[in-house]
């Protein structure tokens, strides 16, 4: 079963990596990276959107985040798959005469809301 399980943590070294501070949680909301948003709403994908910029004592990081994703049901799954519905995103499909389904007709109502968040790091 999938669910919100992804967080971003930061740690710091002041001696070229010989020792590190304890990890500090940067995200304020856990996120579900398993939402099926790609390849016709069948595949999760996070991309490579993790970045840290630092200068002196200042650091800022960004990450892929799914807190704004609207969960839903995939009408094409006659028997729910192993994700127990928690990885399906909101989508609008209509059955066709041939027994299939149309493409998603409401892609901008939250099912694809994978966003980039950021915050200052300690």
CSV table of C-alpha atoms in Angstrom, one decimal:
chain,number,residue,atom,x,y,z
A,1,UNK,CA,0.0,0.0,0.0
A,2,UNK,CA,1.3,3.5,-0.8
A,3,UNK,CA,0.7,6.7,1.0
A,4,UNK,CA,2.4,9.9,2.2
A,5,UNK,CA,5.9,8.8,3.1
A,6,UNK,CA,8.4,11.2,1.5
A,7,UNK,CA,10.1,13.9,3.4
A,8,UNK,CA,13.2,16.0,2.8
A,9,UNK,CA,15.9,16.3,5.5
A,10,UNK,CA,19.0,18.4,5.8
A,11,UNK,CA,22.2,18.1,7.7
A,12,UNK,CA,25.3,20.4,7.9
A,13,UNK,CA,29.0,20.0,8.3
A,14,UNK,CA,31.4,22.8,9.3
A,15,UNK,CA,34.6,20.8,8.9
A,16,UNK,CA,34.6,19.6,5.3
A,17,UNK,CA,32.5,16.5,6.1
A,18,UNK,CA,34.4,15.1,9.0
A,19,UNK,CA,31.3,15.4,11.2
A,20,UNK,CA,27.7,16.3,10.6
A,21,UNK,CA,24.8,17.7,12.6
A,22,UNK,CA,21.7,15.7,13.3
A,23,UNK,CA,19.2,15.6,10.4
A,24,UNK,CA,16.5,18.3,10.4
A,25,UNK,CA,13.2,17.8,8.6
A,26,UNK,CA,12.7,20.5,6.0
A,27,UNK,CA,9.3,19.4,4.6
A,28,UNK,CA,6.3,20.3,6.8
A,29,UNK,CA,4.0,17.9,5.0
A,30,UNK,CA,4.8,14.2,4.1
A,31,UNK,CA,4.2,13.5,0.4
A,32,UNK,CA,3.1,10.4,-1.7
A,33,UNK,CA,5.7,10.0,-4.5
A,34,UNK,CA,3.8,7.0,-5.9
A,35,UNK,CA,0.9,8.8,-7.6
A,36,UNK,CA,0.4,7.5,-11.1
A,37,UNK,CA,0.5,10.7,-13.1
A,38,UNK,CA,2.5,9.8,-16.2
A,39,UNK,CA,2.1,7.4,-19.2
A,40,UNK,CA,-1.7,7.7,-19.3
A,41,UNK,CA,-2.0,7.9,-15.5
A,42,UNK,CA,-0.3,4.5,-14.9
A,43,UNK,CA,3.3,5.4,-13.9
A,44,UNK,CA,4.7,7.5,-11.0
A,45,UNK,CA,7.7,9.7,-11.8
A,46,UNK,CA,9.5,12.2,-9.6
A,47,UNK,CA,12.0,13.5,-12.1
A,48,UNK,CA,15.3,15.0,-10.9
A,49,UNK,CA,13.9,18.0,-9.1
A,50,UNK,CA,16.1,18.0,-6.0
A,51,UNK,CA,18.5,20.9,-5.7
A,52,UNK,CA,20.5,22.6,-3.0
A,53,UNK,CA,22.1,26.0,-3.3
A,54,UNK,CA,24.3,27.3,-0.6
A,55,UNK,CA,26.5,30.4,0.0
A,56,UNK,CA,28.3,30.8,3.3
A,57,UNK,CA,25.8,30.1,6.1
A,58,UNK,CA,22.8,30.3,3.7
A,59,UNK,CA,21.3,27.2,2.0
A,60,UNK,CA,18.0,26.7,0.1
A,61,UNK,CA,16.7,23.4,-1.2
A,62,UNK,CA,13.9,22.5,-3.6
A,63,UNK,CA,12.1,19.1,-4.2
A,64,UNK,CA,9.3,17.4,-6.0
A,65,UNK,CA,6.2,17.3,-3.8
A,66,UNK,CA,2.8,15.8,-4.3
A,67,UNK,CA,0.9,17.4,-1.4
A,68,UNK,CA,-1.4,19.2,-3.9
A,69,UNK,CA,-2.2,16.1,-5.9
A,70,UNK,CA,-5.9,15.1,-5.9
A,71,UNK,CA,-6.3,11.4,-5.3
A,72,UNK,CA,-8.9,9.5,-7.3
A,73,UNK,CA,-10.0,6.3,-8.9
A,74,UNK,CA,-8.8,4.8,-12.2
A,75,UNK,CA,-11.9,3.7,-13.9
A,76,UNK,CA,-9.9,1.4,-16.2
A,77,UNK,CA,-8.9,-0.9,-13.3
A,78,UNK,CA,-11.7,-3.4,-13.0
A,79,UNK,CA,-10.0,-5.0,-10.0
A,80,UNK,CA,-7.9,-2.6,-8.0
A,81,UNK,CA,-4.2,-3.2,-8.4
A,82,UNK,CA,-1.6,-3.5,-5.7
A,83,UNK,CA,-1.7,0.2,-4.9
A,84,UNK,CA,-5.0,-0.1,-3.1
A,85,UNK,CA,-6.3,3.1,-4.8
A,86,UNK,CA,-3.8,5.3,-3.0
A,87,UNK,CA,-1.6,5.8,-6.1
A,88,UNK,CA,-4.5,6.7,-8.5
A,89,UNK,CA,-5.1,10.3,-9.3
A,90,UNK,CA,-8.2,12.2,-10.1
A,91,UNK,CA,-9.2,11.7,-13.8
A,92,UNK,CA,-12.3,11.9,-16.0
A,93,UNK,CA,-12.8,9.0,-18.4
A,94,UNK,CA,-15.9,7.8,-20.2
A,95,UNK,CA,-16.5,4.2,-21.3
A,96,UNK,CA,-16.4,3.8,-25.1
A,97,UNK,CA,-18.6,1.6,-27.3
A,98,UNK,CA,-15.6,-0.7,-27.9
A,99,UNK,CA,-15.3,-1.5,-24.2
A,100,UNK,CA,-12.3,0.9,-23.5
A,101,UNK,CA,-12.2,4.4,-22.1
A,102,UNK,CA,-11.6,7.8,-23.4
A,103,UNK,CA,-8.5,9.8,-22.5
A,104,UNK,CA,-8.5,11.9,-19.4
A,105,UNK,CA,-10.9,14.8,-20.1
A,106,UNK,CA,-10.1,16.8,-17.0
A,107,UNK,CA,-6.3,16.9,-16.6
A,108,UNK,CA,-6.3,20.3,-14.9
A,109,UNK,CA,-8.5,19.5,-11.8
A,110,UNK,CA,-5.7,18.3,-9.5
A,111,UNK,CA,-4.7,14.8,-10.6
A,112,UNK,CA,-1.5,16.1,-12.1
A,113,UNK,CA,-0.6,18.6,-9.4
A,114,UNK,CA,3.0,17.5,-8.8
A,115,UNK,CA,4.7,20.7,-7.7
A,116,UNK,CA,8.2,21.9,-6.7
A,117,UNK,CA,8.5,23.2,-3.2
A,118,UNK,CA,11.4,24.8,-1.5
A,119,UNK,CA,12.6,26.1,1.8
A,120,UNK,CA,15.7,27.4,3.6
A,121,UNK,CA,17.8,24.7,5.1
A,122,UNK,CA,19.7,24.9,8.4
